[in-house]
mmCIF file of C-alpha atoms in Angstrom:
data_model
loop_
_atom_site.group_PDB
_atom_site.id
_atom_site.type_symbol
_atom_site.label_atom_id
_atom_site.label_comp_id
_atom_site.label_asym_id
_atom_site.label_seq_id
_atom_site.Cartn_x
_atom_site.Cartn_y
_atom_site.Cartn_z
ATOM 1 C CA MET A 780 -29.669 95.291 14.803
ATOM 2 C CA PRO A 781 -26.030 96.217 14.021
ATOM 3 C CA VAL A 782 -24.271 94.609 11.066
ATOM 4 C CA GLU A 783 -21.114 92.663 11.943
ATOM 5 C CA PHE A 784 -18.431 91.859 9.365
ATOM 6 C CA ARG A 785 -14.691 91.402 9.011
ATOM 7 C CA CYS A 786 -12.268 93.993 7.581
ATOM 8 C CA THR A 787 -10.705 92.663 4.366
ATOM 9 C CA GLY A 788 -7.413 94.338 5.230
ATOM 10 C CA CYS A 789 -6.696 93.295 8.844
ATOM 11 C CA SER A 790 -9.607 90.896 9.678
ATOM 12 C CA LYS A 791 -10.760 93.109 12.549
ATOM 13 C CA LEU A 792 -14.410 92.541 13.506
ATOM 14 C CA LEU A 793 -16.346 95.683 12.588
ATOM 15 C CA ARG A 794 -19.824 96.651 13.776
ATOM 16 C CA THR A 795 -22.004 99.298 12.088
ATOM 17 C CA PRO A 796 -25.677 100.362 12.389
ATOM 18 C CA ASP A 797 -28.128 98.491 10.188
ATOM 19 C CA GLU A 798 -28.909 101.639 8.177
ATOM 20 C CA SER A 799 -25.307 101.611 6.830
ATOM 21 C CA ALA A 800 -25.857 98.270 5.032
ATOM 22 C CA GLY A 801 -24.732 98.432 1.415
ATOM 23 C CA LYS A 802 -22.555 101.505 2.021
ATOM 24 C CA LYS A 803 -18.812 101.818 2.631
ATOM 25 C CA ALA A 804 -17.015 102.057 5.945
ATOM 26 C CA LYS A 805 -13.427 102.787 6.927
ATOM 27 C CA CYS A 806 -11.639 100.381 9.248
ATOM 28 C CA PRO A 807 -10.363 102.353 12.295
ATOM 29 C CA GLN A 808 -7.389 100.016 12.668
ATOM 30 C CA CYS A 809 -5.839 99.776 9.166
ATOM 31 C CA GLY A 810 -7.775 102.419 7.229
ATOM 32 C CA GLU A 811 -9.105 99.915 4.654
ATOM 33 C CA ILE A 812 -12.324 100.947 2.887
ATOM 34 C CA VAL A 813 -14.767 98.021 3.207
ATOM 35 C CA ASP A 814 -18.185 97.397 1.671
ATOM 36 C CA VAL A 815 -20.769 96.941 4.447
ATOM 37 C CA PRO A 816 -22.767 93.732 3.781
ATOM 38 C CA THR A 817 -26.545 93.703 3.903
ATOM 39 C CA GLN A 818 -26.501 91.255 6.812
ATOM 40 C CA SER A 819 -24.024 90.109 9.448
ATOM 41 C CA GLN A 820 -21.415 87.595 8.336
ATOM 42 C CA SER A 821 -22.074 84.637 10.639
ATOM 43 C CA VAL A 822 -21.842 80.902 10.345
ATOM 44 C CA VAL A 823 -25.192 79.224 10.963
ATOM 45 C CA ASP A 824 -25.036 75.587 11.964
ATOM 46 C CA ALA A 825 -27.141 73.315 9.817
ATOM 47 C CA ALA A 826 -30.095 71.587 11.437
ATOM 48 C CA PRO A 827 -29.258 68.058 12.666
ATOM 49 C CA THR A 828 -30.258 65.251 10.348
ATOM 50 C CA LYS A 829 -32.369 62.248 11.355
ATOM 51 C CA PHE A 830 -29.238 60.074 11.528
ATOM 52 C CA GLN A 831 -27.534 62.562 13.839
ATOM 53 C CA GLN A 832 -30.582 62.635 16.128
ATOM 54 C CA GLU A 833 -30.616 58.828 16.369
ATOM 55 C CA VAL A 834 -26.887 58.745 17.166
ATOM 56 C CA ALA A 835 -27.308 61.410 19.807
ATOM 57 C CA GLU A 836 -30.118 59.420 21.453
ATOM 58 C CA THR A 837 -28.265 56.064 21.503
ATOM 59 C CA ASN A 838 -24.748 57.382 22.143
ATOM 60 C CA PRO A 839 -24.118 58.234 25.821
ATOM 61 C CA PHE A 840 -21.679 60.906 24.639
ATOM 62 C CA GLY A 841 -23.971 62.154 21.880
ATOM 63 C CA HIS A 842 -24.916 65.282 23.765
ATOM 64 C CA VAL A 843 -21.310 66.478 23.648
ATOM 65 C CA ALA A 844 -20.445 65.244 20.168
ATOM 66 C CA SER A 845 -19.904 67.943 17.599
ATOM 67 C CA SER A 846 -21.943 68.073 14.440
ATOM 68 C CA PRO A 847 -20.117 66.556 11.464
ATOM 69 C CA SER A 848 -21.493 69.341 9.295
ATOM 70 C CA VAL A 849 -19.260 71.873 11.047
ATOM 71 C CA ALA A 850 -15.620 71.773 9.952
ATOM 72 C CA LEU A 851 -13.126 71.814 12.791
ATOM 73 C CA SER A 852 -10.193 74.152 12.311
ATOM 74 C CA ASN A 853 -6.741 72.832 13.105
ATOM 75 C CA PRO A 854 -4.251 75.581 13.971
ATOM 76 C CA TYR A 855 -1.364 73.242 13.111
ATOM 77 C CA GLU A 856 -2.717 72.233 9.702
ATOM 78 C CA SER A 857 -0.521 73.134 6.731
ATOM 79 C CA PRO A 858 -2.155 75.451 4.178
ATOM 80 C CA PRO A 859 -3.340 73.827 0.942
ATOM 81 C CA ILE A 860 -1.122 74.003 -2.115
ATOM 82 C CA SER A 861 -3.584 76.293 -3.845
ATOM 83 C CA ALA A 862 -3.464 78.859 -1.037
ATOM 84 C CA PRO A 863 -2.519 82.296 -2.403
ATOM 85 C CA GLN A 864 0.882 83.600 -1.439
ATOM 86 C CA VAL A 865 -0.280 87.226 -1.398
ATOM 87 C CA LYS A 866 -3.069 88.524 0.810
ATOM 88 C CA GLN A 867 -5.957 89.406 -1.477
ATOM 89 C CA GLN A 868 -7.803 92.606 -0.683
ATOM 90 C CA HIS A 869 -10.914 94.173 -2.068
ATOM 91 C CA LEU A 870 -9.487 96.739 -4.488
ATOM 92 C CA PRO A 871 -11.488 99.458 -6.234
ATOM 93 C CA VAL A 872 -12.211 99.272 -9.941
ATOM 94 C CA LEU A 873 -9.677 101.038 -12.150
ATOM 95 C CA GLU A 874 -10.843 104.063 -14.122
ATOM 96 C CA HIS A 875 -8.540 105.915 -16.510
ATOM 97 C CA ARG A 876 -8.225 109.581 -15.592
ATOM 98 C CA GLN A 877 -6.028 112.462 -16.667
ATOM 99 C CA ILE A 878 -4.012 113.831 -13.767
ATOM 100 C CA SER A 879 -3.600 117.515 -12.983
ATOM 101 C CA PHE A 880 -0.172 118.998 -12.292
ATOM 102 C CA ASP A 881 -1.494 121.306 -9.558
ATOM 103 C CA GLU A 882 -3.672 118.694 -7.837
ATOM 104 C CA THR A 883 -0.937 116.053 -7.825
ATOM 105 C CA LEU A 884 1.743 118.422 -6.539
ATOM 106 C CA ARG A 885 -0.573 119.782 -3.836
ATOM 107 C CA MET A 886 -1.475 116.282 -2.646
ATOM 108 C CA CYS A 887 2.188 115.236 -2.551
ATOM 109 C CA TRP A 888 3.030 118.296 -0.469
ATOM 110 C CA GLU A 889 0.189 117.646 1.996
ATOM 111 C CA VAL A 890 1.172 113.996 2.401
ATOM 112 C CA THR A 891 4.806 114.945 2.983
ATOM 113 C CA GLN A 892 3.851 117.565 5.573
ATOM 114 C CA ASN A 893 1.480 115.276 7.473
ATOM 115 C CA GLN A 894 3.756 112.215 7.480
ATOM 116 C CA LEU A 895 7.217 113.776 7.409
ATOM 117 C CA GLY A 896 8.494 111.574 10.244
ATOM 118 C CA PRO A 897 7.735 108.162 8.683
ATOM 119 C CA ILE A 898 8.885 109.386 5.255
ATOM 120 C CA ALA A 899 12.192 110.611 6.690
ATOM 121 C CA LEU A 900 12.660 107.338 8.581
ATOM 122 C CA CYS A 901 12.083 105.369 5.366
ATOM 123 C CA GLY A 902 14.567 107.631 3.609
ATOM 124 C CA LEU A 903 17.127 107.080 6.344
ATOM 125 C CA LEU A 904 16.713 103.307 6.080
ATOM 126 C CA TYR A 905 16.859 103.495 2.286
ATOM 127 C CA LEU A 906 20.122 105.469 2.296
ATOM 128 C CA ALA A 907 21.679 103.373 5.069
ATOM 129 C CA ILE A 908 20.979 100.076 3.291
ATOM 130 C CA ALA A 909 21.964 101.364 -0.160
ATOM 131 C CA VAL A 910 25.188 103.003 1.024
ATOM 132 C CA GLY A 911 25.999 100.037 3.256
ATOM 133 C CA THR A 912 25.631 97.632 0.330
ATOM 134 C CA ASN A 913 27.814 99.826 -1.849
ATOM 135 C CA MET A 914 30.525 99.972 0.816
ATOM 136 C CA ALA A 915 30.317 96.242 1.551
ATOM 137 C CA THR A 916 30.840 95.301 -2.101
ATOM 138 C CA GLY A 917 33.069 98.195 -3.162
ATOM 139 C CA PHE A 918 36.317 96.980 -1.641
ATOM 140 C CA ILE A 919 37.052 94.402 -4.354
ATOM 141 C CA ALA A 920 37.776 96.837 -7.198
ATOM 142 C CA PRO A 921 40.362 98.900 -5.223
ATOM 143 C CA ILE A 922 42.136 95.683 -4.240
ATOM 144 C CA GLY A 923 42.361 94.683 -7.890
ATOM 145 C CA GLN A 924 43.656 98.124 -8.781
ATOM 146 C CA ALA A 925 46.307 97.934 -6.047
ATOM 147 C CA MET A 926 47.327 94.468 -7.236
ATOM 148 C CA LYS A 927 47.361 95.710 -10.843
ATOM 149 C CA GLU A 928 44.990 92.893 -11.739
ATOM 150 C CA PRO A 929 42.401 94.133 -14.275
ATOM 151 C CA ALA A 930 40.386 90.912 -13.942
ATOM 152 C CA VAL A 931 39.946 91.394 -10.188
ATOM 153 C CA GLN A 932 39.097 95.059 -10.670
ATOM 154 C CA ILE A 933 36.467 94.341 -13.324
ATOM 155 C CA SER A 934 35.008 91.482 -11.268
ATOM 156 C CA GLY A 935 34.717 93.785 -8.279
ATOM 157 C CA GLN A 936 32.845 96.383 -10.293
ATOM 158 C CA ILE A 937 30.460 93.736 -11.647
ATOM 159 C CA VAL A 938 29.774 92.382 -8.145
ATOM 160 C CA GLN A 939 29.118 95.897 -6.878
ATOM 161 C CA GLN A 940 26.693 96.698 -9.710
ATOM 162 C CA VAL A 941 24.802 93.399 -9.426
ATOM 163 C CA ALA A 942 24.491 93.633 -5.638
ATOM 164 C CA GLY A 943 23.337 97.234 -5.956
ATOM 165 C CA PHE A 944 20.673 96.244 -8.478
ATOM 166 C CA PHE A 945 19.301 93.469 -6.250
ATOM 167 C CA VAL A 946 19.204 95.670 -3.145
ATOM 168 C CA ASN A 947 17.847 98.759 -4.907
ATOM 169 C CA THR A 948 15.067 96.703 -6.489
ATOM 170 C CA TYR A 949 13.964 95.546 -3.048
ATOM 171 C CA LEU A 950 14.109 99.072 -1.634
ATOM 172 C CA GLN A 951 12.234 100.621 -4.556
ATOM 173 C CA LEU A 952 9.436 98.053 -4.363
ATOM 174 C CA GLY A 953 9.271 98.608 -0.609
ATOM 175 C CA LEU A 954 8.941 102.363 -1.039
ATOM 176 C CA LEU A 955 6.135 101.811 -3.552
ATOM 177 C CA ILE A 956 4.213 99.624 -1.076
ATOM 178 C CA PHE A 957 4.814 102.151 1.704
ATOM 179 C CA GLY A 958 3.742 105.048 -0.523
ATOM 180 C CA LEU A 959 0.586 103.372 -1.813
ATOM 181 C CA ASN A 960 -0.630 102.735 1.731
ATOM 182 C CA LEU A 961 0.374 106.256 2.723
ATOM 183 C CA VAL A 962 -1.458 108.074 -0.082
ATOM 184 C CA ARG A 963 -4.488 105.749 0.175
ATOM 185 C CA THR A 964 -5.110 106.044 3.899
ATOM 186 C CA GLY A 965 -3.151 109.113 5.010
ATOM 187 C CA THR A 966 -1.267 107.008 7.554
ATOM 188 C CA ALA A 967 2.052 105.238 7.200
ATOM 189 C CA ARG A 968 3.810 102.234 8.693
ATOM 190 C CA VAL A 969 7.535 101.928 8.090
ATOM 191 C CA SER A 970 7.160 98.138 8.268
ATOM 192 C CA ASP A 971 5.292 98.269 4.930
ATOM 193 C CA MET A 972 8.639 98.970 3.305
ATOM 194 C CA PHE A 973 9.721 95.414 4.067
ATOM 195 C CA GLN A 974 6.651 93.554 2.720
ATOM 196 C CA VAL A 975 8.294 92.947 -0.666
ATOM 197 C CA GLY A 976 8.680 89.160 -0.503
ATOM 198 C CA PRO A 977 5.830 88.026 -2.805
ATOM 199 C CA TYR A 978 6.749 90.589 -5.486
ATOM 200 C CA TYR A 979 10.541 90.545 -5.390
ATOM 201 C CA LEU A 980 11.351 88.065 -8.167
ATOM 202 C CA ARG A 981 8.868 89.652 -10.560
ATOM 203 C CA GLY A 982 10.193 93.064 -9.553
ATOM 204 C CA LEU A 983 13.719 91.998 -10.480
ATOM 205 C CA GLY A 984 12.529 90.843 -13.889
ATOM 206 C CA LEU A 985 10.455 93.985 -14.421
ATOM 207 C CA PHE A 986 13.198 96.463 -13.540
ATOM 208 C CA LEU A 987 15.763 94.501 -15.542
ATOM 209 C CA LEU A 988 13.486 94.534 -18.586
ATOM 210 C CA MET A 989 12.811 98.256 -18.174
ATOM 211 C CA THR A 990 16.559 98.933 -18.012
ATOM 212 C CA VAL A 991 17.190 96.874 -21.144
ATOM 213 C CA ILE A 992 14.395 98.675 -23.007
ATOM 214 C CA TYR A 993 15.682 102.111 -21.978
ATOM 215 C CA TYR A 994 19.289 101.522 -23.024
ATOM 216 C CA GLY A 995 18.194 99.534 -26.081
ATOM 217 C CA VAL A 996 16.143 102.486 -27.342
ATOM 218 C CA MET A 997 19.070 104.830 -26.735
ATOM 219 C CA LEU A 998 21.513 102.577 -28.602
ATOM 220 C CA VAL A 999 19.184 102.240 -31.589
ATOM 221 C CA CYS A 1000 18.938 106.029 -31.818
ATOM 222 C CA MET A 1001 22.736 106.304 -31.568
ATOM 223 C CA ILE A 1002 23.459 103.950 -34.489
ATOM 224 C CA PRO A 1003 23.815 106.812 -37.043
ATOM 225 C CA ALA A 1004 26.281 108.543 -34.708
ATOM 226 C CA PHE A 1005 28.437 105.415 -34.486
ATOM 227 C CA GLY A 1006 28.364 105.267 -38.266
ATOM 228 C CA THR A 1007 30.058 108.663 -38.511
ATOM 229 C CA ILE A 1008 33.166 107.220 -36.830
ATOM 230 C CA LEU A 1009 34.007 105.558 -40.126
ATOM 231 C CA THR A 1010 34.385 108.992 -41.739
ATOM 232 C CA GLU A 1011 37.255 109.846 -39.351
ATOM 233 C CA ARG A 1012 36.163 113.485 -39.470
ATOM 234 C CA PRO A 1013 35.860 115.066 -36.002
ATOM 235 C CA GLU A 1014 33.808 117.974 -37.360
ATOM 236 C CA ILE A 1015 31.080 115.437 -38.213
ATOM 237 C CA ILE A 1016 31.530 112.884 -35.422
ATOM 238 C CA ILE A 1017 31.160 115.276 -32.475
ATOM 239 C CA PRO A 1018 27.950 117.040 -33.668
ATOM 240 C CA ALA A 1019 26.485 113.656 -34.660
ATOM 241 C CA PHE A 1020 27.006 112.222 -31.175
ATOM 242 C CA VAL A 1021 25.501 115.350 -29.608
ATOM 243 C CA VAL A 1022 22.404 115.351 -31.839
ATOM 244 C CA PHE A 1023 21.734 111.617 -31.800
ATOM 245 C CA GLY A 1024 22.640 111.428 -28.115
ATOM 246 C CA LEU A 1025 19.902 113.938 -27.316
ATOM 247 C CA LEU A 1026 17.532 112.024 -29.592
ATOM 248 C CA GLY A 1027 18.361 108.770 -27.800
ATOM 249 C CA PHE A 1028 17.862 110.360 -24.385
ATOM 250 C CA THR A 1029 14.487 111.791 -25.450
ATOM 251 C CA CYS A 1030 13.276 108.482 -26.867
ATOM 252 C CA GLY A 1031 14.539 106.637 -23.794
ATOM 253 C CA MET A 1032 12.677 109.009 -21.484
ATOM 254 C CA TYR A 1033 9.519 108.537 -23.555
ATOM 255 C CA ALA A 1034 9.845 104.765 -23.129
ATOM 256 C CA ILE A 1035 10.340 105.163 -19.365
ATOM 257 C CA LEU A 1036 7.265 107.407 -19.097
ATOM 258 C CA ARG A 1037 5.177 104.677 -20.702
ATOM 259 C CA MET A 1038 6.477 102.109 -18.179
ATOM 260 C CA VAL A 1039 6.716 104.270 -15.064
ATOM 261 C CA LEU A 1040 3.605 102.838 -13.347
ATOM 262 C CA ALA A 1041 4.498 99.190 -13.966
ATOM 263 C CA GLY A 1042 6.040 98.732 -10.525
ATOM 264 C CA ALA A 1043 2.962 100.191 -8.824
ATOM 265 C CA PHE A 1044 0.661 97.837 -10.737
ATOM 266 C CA LEU A 1045 2.873 94.888 -9.788
ATOM 267 C CA VAL A 1046 2.740 95.495 -6.022
ATOM 268 C CA ASP A 1047 -0.807 96.888 -5.908
ATOM 269 C CA ARG A 1048 -2.625 94.530 -8.290
ATOM 270 C CA ASN A 1049 -0.236 91.557 -8.024
ATOM 271 C CA THR A 1050 0.131 91.473 -11.815
ATOM 272 C CA GLY A 1051 2.797 89.789 -13.905
ATOM 273 C CA ILE A 1052 5.597 91.583 -15.712
ATOM 274 C CA ARG A 1053 3.881 91.765 -19.083
ATOM 275 C CA GLU A 1054 0.520 92.799 -17.629
ATOM 276 C CA SER A 1055 2.181 95.467 -15.474
ATOM 277 C CA LEU A 1056 3.837 97.023 -18.520
ATOM 278 C CA ARG A 1057 0.601 96.869 -20.524
ATOM 279 C CA LEU A 1058 -1.451 98.527 -17.792
ATOM 280 C CA SER A 1059 1.189 101.200 -17.267
ATOM 281 C CA ASP A 1060 1.180 102.058 -20.961
ATOM 282 C CA GLN A 1061 -2.630 102.141 -20.951
ATOM 283 C CA TYR A 1062 -3.071 104.433 -17.945
ATOM 284 C CA MET A 1063 -0.148 106.713 -18.808
ATOM 285 C CA ALA A 1064 -1.949 107.732 -22.007
ATOM 286 C CA GLY A 1065 -2.567 111.459 -21.657
ATOM 287 C CA ASN A 1066 -0.508 111.618 -18.445
ATOM 288 C CA LYS A 1067 3.052 111.519 -19.781
ATOM 289 C CA LEU A 1068 3.586 115.284 -20.008
ATOM 290 C CA ALA A 1069 2.238 115.981 -16.520
ATOM 291 C CA THR A 1070 4.331 113.133 -15.088
ATOM 292 C CA PHE A 1071 7.465 114.436 -16.819
ATOM 293 C CA LEU A 1072 6.883 117.980 -15.536
ATOM 294 C CA LEU A 1073 6.200 116.717 -12.014
ATOM 295 C CA SER A 1074 9.369 114.608 -12.040
ATOM 296 C CA PHE A 1075 11.429 117.463 -13.487
ATOM 297 C CA VAL A 1076 10.192 120.127 -11.071
ATOM 298 C CA THR A 1077 10.408 117.954 -7.960
ATOM 299 C CA GLY A 1078 13.826 116.710 -9.074
ATOM 300 C CA ILE A 1079 15.190 120.258 -9.370
ATOM 301 C CA VAL A 1080 13.681 121.275 -6.033
ATOM 302 C CA GLY A 1081 15.030 118.102 -4.449
ATOM 303 C CA MET A 1082 18.572 118.829 -5.624
ATOM 304 C CA LEU A 1083 18.355 122.363 -4.211
ATOM 305 C CA VAL A 1084 17.105 121.014 -0.869
ATOM 306 C CA VAL A 1085 20.001 118.549 -0.720
ATOM 307 C CA LEU A 1086 22.533 121.293 -1.505
ATOM 308 C CA VAL A 1087 21.088 123.833 0.937
ATOM 309 C CA THR A 1088 20.869 121.308 3.792
ATOM 310 C CA CYS A 1089 24.338 119.868 3.116
ATOM 311 C CA CYS A 1090 22.860 116.491 2.107
ATOM 312 C CA ILE A 1091 20.734 116.183 5.264
ATOM 313 C CA GLY A 1092 17.613 116.683 3.168
ATOM 314 C CA SER A 1093 18.410 113.473 1.297
ATOM 315 C CA VAL A 1094 16.481 111.500 3.913
ATOM 316 C CA VAL A 1095 13.280 113.139 2.621
ATOM 317 C CA VAL A 1096 14.210 113.709 -1.028
ATOM 318 C CA ALA A 1097 15.344 110.098 -1.558
ATOM 319 C CA PRO A 1098 11.985 108.429 -0.736
ATOM 320 C CA PHE A 1099 9.837 111.238 -2.162
ATOM 321 C CA MET A 1100 9.770 110.077 -5.794
ATOM 322 C CA LEU A 1101 8.925 106.401 -5.194
ATOM 323 C CA GLY A 1102 7.263 106.844 -1.812
ATOM 324 C CA VAL A 1103 5.015 109.840 -2.507
ATOM 325 C CA LEU A 1104 5.064 111.177 -6.079
ATOM 326 C CA PHE A 1105 4.638 108.015 -8.157
ATOM 327 C CA PRO A 1106 2.050 106.407 -5.818
ATOM 328 C CA THR A 1107 0.035 109.637 -6.017
ATOM 329 C CA ILE A 1108 0.267 109.695 -9.817
ATOM 330 C CA TYR A 1109 -0.719 106.013 -9.938
ATOM 331 C CA LEU A 1110 -3.800 106.367 -7.725
ATOM 332 C CA LEU A 1111 -5.024 109.505 -9.493
ATOM 333 C CA ALA A 1112 -4.383 108.158 -13.006
ATOM 334 C CA THR A 1113 -6.270 104.935 -12.225
ATOM 335 C CA GLY A 1114 -9.180 106.700 -10.507
ATOM 336 C CA GLN A 1115 -8.634 104.986 -7.158
ATOM 337 C CA PRO A 1116 -9.586 106.617 -3.846
ATOM 338 C CA THR A 1117 -6.951 108.513 -1.895
ATOM 339 C CA TYR A 1118 -6.910 109.645 1.718
ATOM 340 C CA LYS A 1119 -8.586 112.920 0.679
ATOM 341 C CA SER A 1120 -11.497 111.220 -1.065
ATOM 342 C CA GLN A 1121 -12.066 108.948 1.957
ATOM 343 C CA LEU A 1122 -12.304 111.740 4.517
ATOM 344 C CA HIS A 1123 -16.034 112.010 3.828
ATOM 345 C CA VAL A 1124 -16.737 108.260 3.923
#
């Protein structure tokens, strides 16, 4: 007798042979990996009680009355207050692993080759929205400059930066969601890029905190360089700013490498800001150097692609980091299944 159960990702009714009970199956519709139950998931009506039998015998409409033990579903009923705002899925257990430079780069290349169309479309949307926001908010500063009003010019620059931060946060979270589904299942839906709603406010707080930490670390490292200004000796000031500037950049990059997976944890595990940062620091242990080399190499190659293609390649390079590279690093570092590991399921 086949086993019937619902997919935890899209609620599609699945049917497998009884010998597959207790194993894993892949949903043909959404690609979700689901545990096959030992028996079909069905609702069995409870046996009628003595009171129900008496009512059915004396009530002329008893034969059509529904059993009070079965709850009637109302399609117009409002959800309870305790209903979760984010769809909960069965997620695999996390297992800390050390990523390989070659394996990660090879997987990123295969994903990009197989799903170049959706990735390029996401990149086109990303660039169009980001550039459109910048143009829509960038007219204030030139007006202030033409009016010779520093206050208007500064206000325009602030508005442009704030609007850019809000929009870029949404786009970056969207690319992470898109990329996680892409690397997990091997298929991509551009609509995933716009499923940011439940995570947006926490994403704003997370990215703002990460920015503050990065620049805060850099400023702390630069304090000795600022101190040399008091000497009024250029032969000391300039080398000091160069040396401590490099030190600040290095320390800032180290801080970013510890936090780089926080956004992926937030959208994948629905964690809070603090928990996302803690998990990122935990699973980046032993993976910082490989992540830095991957980011550096792909960044250099990406710049060359943009230059050679006269900026046309930006539609692929722009979403590659957040939409392919970092989701791949996240899934491999946390020991979660990818599309390659599920091919044999």
